[in-house]
Amino acid sequence: MYDDTRNDATYREGSRGIVPLDQLDDFKVAEGDPDVRGWDVVASDGTKVGEVEELLVDTAAMKVRYLAVERDTGWFDTNDEPAVLVPIGAARLDTDDDRVIVDSIASDGFRTMPAYRRDTGVTRDYETSLRSHYGSGAAGAATAGAAGASDSDSDSDSDFYSEEHYDDDRFYGARRNRTDLTGDEERITLSEEELTVGKREREAGAVEVEKHVETEHVRETVPVMREEVTVERRPVTDAHATDARFENDEIRIPLTEEEVVVDKRTVAKEELVVKKHQVEDHKTVEADLRKERAEVHREGDVHRAGETDRDNPLRGGRDLDGDGVR
């Protein structure tokens, strides 16, 4: 980030804090750095969560410190505060699809990030609360606290922004296409993708245990008692039984029997105990990672240090020794 017609009044005003780029007429995106405003922002789980609305510039250091991301509807609870800030070093460029990828925050994390409001600006308290969402750790929190004690102190600002999440080289990478000159030395940065694998819990299923009533027909044999009558005829042999006469007479003898009485009652027979436990499985993930490689092409009479024409008779031809030099 640089400016080419900066005046002292603009510089003094901007040095007091973090300022949106569209409010700085004398600042523009440096040549070679892509202007990512309008690019889609993708969380670590591959979900598009919004797009880059603005770049926030530290005018004292002439560096981009934050990307203002306007979240898509559905990822925030109120239309009043849809934007959040992403530190420049916490994101990376996907130049093939013109996207900005935030590897350290999943889509759900964008729901809970503190909202950014242009009317209130960026305070050190806000920046400190934002750092906790990017895993700055205890050291980062201590640095943030020391920096927060003196917002106007340039040394404190330097300490605060020395953390890797404010390193814009992590964001621009090879796309910046910058060469650092030290005497006769030129440098080019080679980058490669690294695979970051995380885990999150999700509901895989459920077990339901329910009971129902079944009717079973039961038959049992039960012994029962009953009384029967036996009638016997016997001759009268008693000599005293002389009182005989004709008359109607009747004898009634009750008979009893047992009857079966059926009753039912509910009895607890057994119980089911349902438990769950964790089982560890192993799953293999695959991804295609890109890596930049450098190839050195020589034109004309160019020698490497310590090399003669005899050492390289096929200069400009195929890479025969596999060292990347042709």
Tab-separated table of C-alpha atoms in Angstrom:
chain	number	residue	atom	x	y	z
A	1	MET	CA	0.000	0.000	0.000
A	2	TYR	CA	1.438	3.346	-0.936
A	3	ASP	CA	0.474	6.955	-1.784
A	4	ASP	CA	1.947	9.211	-4.405
A	5	THR	CA	0.442	12.667	-3.609
A	6	ARG	CA	0.118	12.479	0.178
A	7	ASN	CA	-0.013	15.794	2.050
A	8	ASP	CA	0.977	16.323	5.671
A	9	ALA	CA	-2.571	17.073	6.890
A	10	THR	CA	-3.907	13.814	5.465
A	11	TYR	CA	-1.030	11.873	6.973
A	12	ARG	CA	-1.513	13.341	10.432
A	13	GLU	CA	-5.223	12.630	10.374
A	14	GLY	CA	-4.791	9.055	9.181
A	15	SER	CA	-2.010	8.262	11.644
A	16	ARG	CA	-4.425	8.420	14.545
A	17	GLY	CA	-6.088	5.125	13.605
A	18	ILE	CA	-7.209	2.622	11.010
A	19	VAL	CA	-8.942	4.311	8.060
A	20	PRO	CA	-10.980	2.826	5.170
A	21	LEU	CA	-9.144	3.161	1.879
A	22	ASP	CA	-12.053	4.917	0.165
A	23	GLN	CA	-11.675	7.791	2.663
A	24	LEU	CA	-8.056	8.384	1.702
A	25	ASP	CA	-7.879	10.212	-1.614
A	26	ASP	CA	-4.073	10.157	-1.628
A	27	PHE	CA	-3.743	6.411	-1.043
A	28	LYS	CA	-4.250	3.588	-3.495
A	29	VAL	CA	-3.449	-0.098	-3.856
A	30	ALA	CA	0.199	-0.546	-4.708
A	31	GLU	CA	1.128	-1.685	-8.188
A	32	GLY	CA	1.500	-5.448	-8.196
A	33	ASP	CA	-0.914	-5.941	-5.283
A	34	PRO	CA	-4.385	-7.118	-6.376
A	35	ASP	CA	-7.359	-4.985	-5.354
A	36	VAL	CA	-9.533	-7.586	-3.632
A	37	ARG	CA	-12.559	-5.359	-3.042
A	38	GLY	CA	-15.605	-7.228	-4.322
A	39	TRP	CA	-13.923	-10.645	-4.091
A	40	ASP	CA	-15.819	-13.495	-2.410
A	41	VAL	CA	-14.721	-14.513	1.094
A	42	VAL	CA	-14.676	-18.254	1.860
A	43	ALA	CA	-14.421	-19.766	5.357
A	44	SER	CA	-12.201	-22.725	6.244
A	45	ASP	CA	-15.060	-25.203	5.664
A	46	GLY	CA	-15.507	-23.994	2.076
A	47	THR	CA	-18.635	-21.912	2.713
A	48	LYS	CA	-18.925	-18.495	1.066
A	49	VAL	CA	-19.715	-16.090	3.897
A	50	GLY	CA	-19.586	-12.731	2.137
A	51	GLU	CA	-17.350	-10.473	0.084
A	52	VAL	CA	-14.613	-7.919	0.693
A	53	GLU	CA	-16.272	-4.546	1.115
A	54	GLU	CA	-13.267	-2.367	1.930
A	55	LEU	CA	-9.585	-2.326	2.882
A	56	LEU	CA	-8.657	-0.697	6.196
A	57	VAL	CA	-5.311	1.057	6.132
A	58	ASP	CA	-2.832	1.901	8.884
A	59	THR	CA	-1.695	5.223	7.387
A	60	ALA	CA	1.241	5.534	9.779
A	61	ALA	CA	2.765	2.294	8.475
A	62	MET	CA	1.157	2.568	5.005
A	63	LYS	CA	-0.083	-1.013	5.281
A	64	VAL	CA	-3.438	-2.740	4.977
A	65	ARG	CA	-4.337	-4.090	8.410
A	66	TYR	CA	-7.867	-5.449	7.899
A	67	LEU	CA	-10.309	-6.618	5.267
A	68	ALA	CA	-13.845	-5.392	5.926
A	69	VAL	CA	-16.069	-8.356	5.006
A	70	GLU	CA	-19.763	-7.806	4.385
A	71	ARG	CA	-21.402	-11.039	5.468
A	72	ASP	CA	-24.054	-12.658	3.293
A	73	THR	CA	-27.624	-12.681	4.554
A	74	GLY	CA	-28.226	-15.797	6.621
A	75	TRP	CA	-24.848	-15.564	8.363
A	76	PHE	CA	-25.725	-12.666	10.666
A	77	ASP	CA	-28.660	-11.873	12.921
A	78	THR	CA	-29.325	-8.213	12.150
A	79	ASN	CA	-29.148	-6.031	9.063
A	80	ASP	CA	-27.695	-3.174	11.133
A	81	GLU	CA	-24.217	-4.673	11.547
A	82	PRO	CA	-23.452	-7.050	8.664
A	83	ALA	CA	-19.687	-6.391	8.402
A	84	VAL	CA	-16.765	-7.913	10.313
A	85	LEU	CA	-13.013	-7.382	10.086
A	86	VAL	CA	-10.478	-10.027	9.070
A	87	PRO	CA	-6.788	-9.297	9.803
A	88	ILE	CA	-4.841	-9.202	6.542
A	89	GLY	CA	-2.493	-12.050	7.542
A	90	ALA	CA	-5.352	-14.348	8.609
A	91	ALA	CA	-6.515	-14.665	4.997
A	92	ARG	CA	-4.927	-15.778	1.752
A	93	LEU	CA	-5.598	-15.230	-1.923
A	94	ASP	CA	-7.099	-17.756	-4.302
A	95	THR	CA	-6.007	-16.004	-7.450
A	96	ASP	CA	-7.444	-18.650	-9.772
A	97	ASP	CA	-11.022	-17.853	-8.728
A	98	ASP	CA	-10.539	-14.321	-7.325
A	99	ARG	CA	-11.443	-15.414	-3.810
A	100	VAL	CA	-10.180	-14.645	-0.315
A	101	ILE	CA	-9.917	-17.707	1.934
A	102	VAL	CA	-9.844	-17.503	5.750
A	103	ASP	CA	-8.282	-20.788	6.877
A	104	SER	CA	-8.538	-20.162	10.626
A	105	ILE	CA	-12.288	-19.428	10.894
A	106	ALA	CA	-15.178	-21.737	9.943
A	107	SER	CA	-18.470	-20.322	8.700
A	108	ASP	CA	-20.073	-20.585	12.156
A	109	GLY	CA	-17.258	-18.439	13.562
A	110	PHE	CA	-18.332	-15.531	11.375
A	111	ARG	CA	-21.634	-15.433	13.271
A	112	THR	CA	-19.993	-14.615	16.607
A	113	MET	CA	-17.274	-12.216	15.480
A	114	PRO	CA	-17.633	-8.648	16.776
A	115	ALA	CA	-19.324	-6.478	14.159
A	116	TYR	CA	-17.585	-3.563	12.484
A	117	ARG	CA	-19.347	-0.214	12.162
A	118	ARG	CA	-17.886	2.519	10.003
A	119	ASP	CA	-19.440	5.240	12.143
A	120	THR	CA	-17.565	4.153	15.290
A	121	GLY	CA	-14.313	3.191	13.574
A	122	VAL	CA	-11.664	0.789	14.858
A	123	THR	CA	-10.562	1.191	18.471
A	124	ARG	CA	-7.804	-0.713	20.217
A	125	ASP	CA	-10.405	-2.361	22.477
A	126	TYR	CA	-12.215	-3.599	19.379
A	127	GLU	CA	-8.964	-4.916	17.877
A	128	THR	CA	-8.108	-6.720	21.102
A	129	SER	CA	-11.515	-8.432	21.220
A	130	LEU	CA	-11.115	-9.410	17.567
A	131	ARG	CA	-7.777	-11.149	18.147
A	132	SER	CA	-9.369	-13.848	20.315
A	133	HIS	CA	-11.242	-15.176	17.275
A	134	TYR	CA	-7.989	-15.818	15.414
A	135	GLY	CA	-6.134	-17.805	18.067
A	136	SER	CA	-3.501	-15.221	18.917
A	137	GLY	CA	-2.826	-17.019	22.211
A	138	ALA	CA	-1.668	-15.764	25.576
A	139	ALA	CA	1.348	-13.972	24.164
A	140	GLY	CA	-0.813	-12.099	21.704
A	141	ALA	CA	-3.253	-11.121	24.423
A	142	ALA	CA	-0.432	-9.805	26.584
A	143	THR	CA	0.952	-7.797	23.690
A	144	ALA	CA	-2.526	-6.502	22.922
A	145	GLY	CA	-2.967	-5.395	26.511
A	146	ALA	CA	0.356	-3.563	26.509
A	147	ALA	CA	-0.481	-1.926	23.206
A	148	GLY	CA	-3.927	-0.934	24.407
A	149	ALA	CA	-2.407	1.064	27.246
A	150	SER	CA	-1.075	3.656	24.780
A	151	ASP	CA	-2.833	3.900	21.425
A	152	SER	CA	-0.792	6.881	20.283
A	153	ASP	CA	2.604	5.297	20.982
A	154	SER	CA	4.177	4.134	17.727
A	155	ASP	CA	6.265	1.507	19.552
A	156	SER	CA	3.061	-0.010	20.968
A	157	ASP	CA	1.532	-0.086	17.493
A	158	SER	CA	4.629	-1.817	16.182
A	159	ASP	CA	4.370	-4.492	18.883
A	160	PHE	CA	0.651	-4.943	18.370
A	161	TYR	CA	0.902	-5.432	14.608
A	162	SER	CA	4.027	-7.608	14.730
A	163	GLU	CA	1.838	-10.691	15.164
A	164	GLU	CA	1.589	-12.952	12.094
A	165	HIS	CA	-2.077	-12.177	11.497
A	166	TYR	CA	-1.028	-8.671	10.433
A	167	ASP	CA	1.711	-9.846	8.062
A	168	ASP	CA	0.435	-8.800	4.630
A	169	ASP	CA	3.029	-11.010	2.930
A	170	ARG	CA	1.012	-13.994	4.183
A	171	PHE	CA	-1.959	-12.574	2.288
A	172	TYR	CA	-0.424	-11.373	-0.971
A	173	GLY	CA	2.297	-14.023	-1.158
A	174	ALA	CA	3.754	-14.605	-4.614
A	175	ARG	CA	0.976	-12.507	-6.185
A	176	ARG	CA	2.726	-9.423	-4.839
A	177	ASN	CA	5.581	-10.180	-7.247
A	178	ARG	CA	7.956	-8.050	-5.199
A	179	THR	CA	11.724	-8.133	-5.440
A	180	ASP	CA	13.871	-7.087	-2.488
A	181	LEU	CA	17.144	-5.589	-3.554
A	182	THR	CA	20.273	-5.874	-1.434
A	183	GLY	CA	23.175	-4.748	-3.542
A	184	ASP	CA	23.145	-6.973	-6.639
A	185	GLU	CA	20.743	-9.507	-5.075
A	186	GLU	CA	17.154	-10.085	-6.202
A	187	ARG	CA	14.675	-12.357	-4.478
A	188	ILE	CA	11.444	-14.045	-5.481
A	189	THR	CA	9.147	-15.797	-3.049
A	190	LEU	CA	8.043	-19.389	-3.683
A	191	SER	CA	4.830	-20.496	-2.020
A	192	GLU	CA	3.062	-23.771	-1.586
A	193	GLU	CA	-0.216	-24.930	-0.143
A	194	GLU	CA	-0.349	-26.902	3.079
A	195	LEU	CA	-3.170	-29.216	4.030
A	196	THR	CA	-4.984	-28.233	7.205
A	197	VAL	CA	-7.305	-30.925	8.551
A	198	GLY	CA	-9.747	-30.201	11.350
A	199	LYS	CA	-12.622	-32.007	12.992
A	200	ARG	CA	-16.066	-30.968	14.082
A	201	GLU	CA	-18.943	-32.868	15.621
A	202	ARG	CA	-22.138	-33.502	13.729
A	203	GLU	CA	-25.205	-35.619	14.402
A	204	ALA	CA	-24.678	-38.971	12.690
A	205	GLY	CA	-27.943	-40.610	13.755
A	206	ALA	CA	-30.054	-41.566	16.742
A	207	VAL	CA	-31.218	-44.689	18.548
A	208	GLU	CA	-34.808	-44.868	19.728
A	209	VAL	CA	-36.028	-47.501	22.185
A	210	GLU	CA	-39.773	-47.854	22.503
A	211	LYS	CA	-42.013	-50.512	24.030
A	212	HIS	CA	-45.426	-51.779	23.017
A	213	VAL	CA	-47.962	-54.234	24.454
A	214	GLU	CA	-48.431	-57.703	23.017
A	215	THR	CA	-51.305	-60.033	23.959
A	216	GLU	CA	-50.483	-63.671	24.628
A	217	HIS	CA	-53.115	-66.352	25.108
A	218	VAL	CA	-52.350	-68.436	28.217
A	219	ARG	CA	-53.941	-71.752	29.134
A	220	GLU	CA	-53.433	-73.431	32.538
A	221	THR	CA	-55.088	-76.489	34.202
A	222	VAL	CA	-56.300	-75.883	37.757
A	223	PRO	CA	-57.621	-78.717	40.044
A	224	VAL	CA	-61.016	-77.908	41.616
A	225	MET	CA	-63.117	-79.774	44.224
A	226	ARG	CA	-66.880	-80.349	44.210
A	227	GLU	CA	-69.329	-82.339	46.339
A	228	GLU	CA	-71.468	-85.202	45.031
A	229	VAL	CA	-74.416	-87.018	46.631
A	230	THR	CA	-74.469	-90.719	47.242
A	231	VAL	CA	-77.849	-92.315	48.090
A	232	GLU	CA	-77.851	-95.634	49.893
A	233	ARG	CA	-80.763	-97.832	51.053
A	234	ARG	CA	-80.393	-99.646	54.338
A	235	PRO	CA	-82.957	-101.882	56.225
A	236	VAL	CA	-84.147	-100.610	59.582
A	237	THR	CA	-82.923	-102.953	62.245
A	238	ASP	CA	-83.489	-100.785	65.281
A	239	ALA	CA	-86.128	-102.345	67.502
A	240	HIS	CA	-87.048	-99.040	69.030
A	241	ALA	CA	-87.963	-97.471	65.665
A	242	THR	CA	-91.658	-98.214	66.052
A	243	ASP	CA	-92.926	-94.734	65.297
A	244	ALA	CA	-93.831	-95.349	61.690
A	245	ARG	CA	-96.537	-93.538	59.790
A	246	PHE	CA	-97.430	-92.411	56.338
A	247	GLU	CA	-96.486	-88.845	55.611
A	248	ASN	CA	-94.646	-86.736	53.024
A	249	ASP	CA	-91.078	-85.911	54.053
A	250	GLU	CA	-88.180	-84.123	52.369
A	251	ILE	CA	-84.486	-83.742	53.168
A	252	ARG	CA	-82.352	-80.961	51.534
A	253	ILE	CA	-78.596	-81.222	51.554
A	254	PRO	CA	-76.541	-78.290	50.021
A	255	LEU	CA	-73.691	-79.284	47.716
A	256	THR	CA	-70.608	-77.105	47.215
A	257	GLU	CA	-67.887	-76.923	44.622
A	258	GLU	CA	-64.789	-74.855	43.913
A	259	GLU	CA	-64.742	-72.433	41.018
A	260	VAL	CA	-61.761	-70.887	39.291
A	261	VAL	CA	-61.253	-67.173	39.892
A	262	VAL	CA	-58.988	-65.449	37.331
A	263	ASP	CA	-57.149	-62.248	38.258
A	264	LYS	CA	-54.309	-60.402	36.483
A	265	ARG	CA	-51.627	-58.098	37.884
A	266	THR	CA	-48.655	-56.286	36.343
A	267	VAL	CA	-45.215	-57.417	37.472
A	268	ALA	CA	-41.863	-55.855	36.469
A	269	LYS	CA	-39.734	-58.586	34.923
A	270	GLU	CA	-36.658	-56.835	33.472
A	271	GLU	CA	-35.252	-53.465	32.405
A	272	LEU	CA	-33.268	-52.191	29.435
A	273	VAL	CA	-30.206	-49.992	29.970
A	274	VAL	CA	-29.073	-48.003	26.907
A	275	LYS	CA	-25.553	-46.560	26.945
A	276	LYS	CA	-23.349	-44.906	24.333
A	277	HIS	CA	-19.569	-44.903	24.051
A	278	GLN	CA	-17.020	-43.487	21.669
A	279	VAL	CA	-15.284	-45.625	19.081
A	280	GLU	CA	-12.288	-44.295	17.185
A	281	ASP	CA	-12.208	-44.799	13.437
A	282	HIS	CA	-9.646	-43.656	10.911
A	283	LYS	CA	-10.611	-41.785	7.760
A	284	THR	CA	-8.349	-40.766	4.927
A	285	VAL	CA	-8.684	-37.325	3.361
A	286	GLU	CA	-7.169	-36.332	0.064
A	287	ALA	CA	-6.535	-32.967	-1.561
A	288	ASP	CA	-4.533	-31.507	-4.397
A	289	LEU	CA	-1.929	-29.043	-3.128
A	290	ARG	CA	-0.247	-26.514	-5.373
A	291	LYS	CA	3.433	-25.649	-5.122
A	292	GLU	CA	5.478	-23.054	-6.930
A	293	ARG	CA	8.773	-24.148	-8.438
A	294	ALA	CA	11.417	-21.931	-9.960
A	295	GLU	CA	13.028	-22.638	-13.299
A	296	VAL	CA	16.106	-20.700	-14.334
A	297	HIS	CA	16.424	-19.920	-18.042
A	298	ARG	CA	19.664	-18.391	-19.261
A	299	GLU	CA	19.989	-16.334	-22.388
A	300	GLY	CA	23.275	-15.398	-23.925
A	301	ASP	CA	26.653	-15.850	-22.306
A	302	VAL	CA	25.523	-16.358	-18.693
A	303	HIS	CA	27.478	-18.489	-16.221
A	304	ARG	CA	26.746	-19.665	-12.739
A	305	ALA	CA	29.463	-19.032	-10.182
A	306	GLY	CA	32.349	-21.426	-10.780
A	307	GLU	CA	30.954	-22.685	-14.104
A	308	THR	CA	32.687	-22.602	-17.483
A	309	ASP	CA	31.445	-23.288	-20.982
A	310	ARG	CA	32.960	-26.761	-20.697
A	311	ASP	CA	30.759	-27.444	-17.652
A	312	ASN	CA	27.593	-26.453	-19.517
A	313	PRO	CA	27.859	-27.296	-23.216
A	314	LEU	CA	24.082	-27.399	-23.633
A	315	ARG	CA	23.306	-24.035	-22.053
A	316	GLY	CA	19.702	-23.079	-22.895
A	317	GLY	CA	18.709	-26.723	-23.520
A	318	ARG	CA	17.046	-29.350	-21.319
A	319	ASP	CA	17.579	-29.572	-17.569
A	320	LEU	CA	19.882	-32.589	-17.534
A	321	ASP	CA	20.950	-32.703	-13.904
A	322	GLY	CA	17.542	-32.037	-12.331
A	323	ASP	CA	18.626	-28.922	-10.427
A	324	GLY	CA	16.096	-26.666	-12.161
A	325	VAL	CA	18.748	-24.863	-14.216
A	326	ARG	CA	18.660	-25.123	-17.994
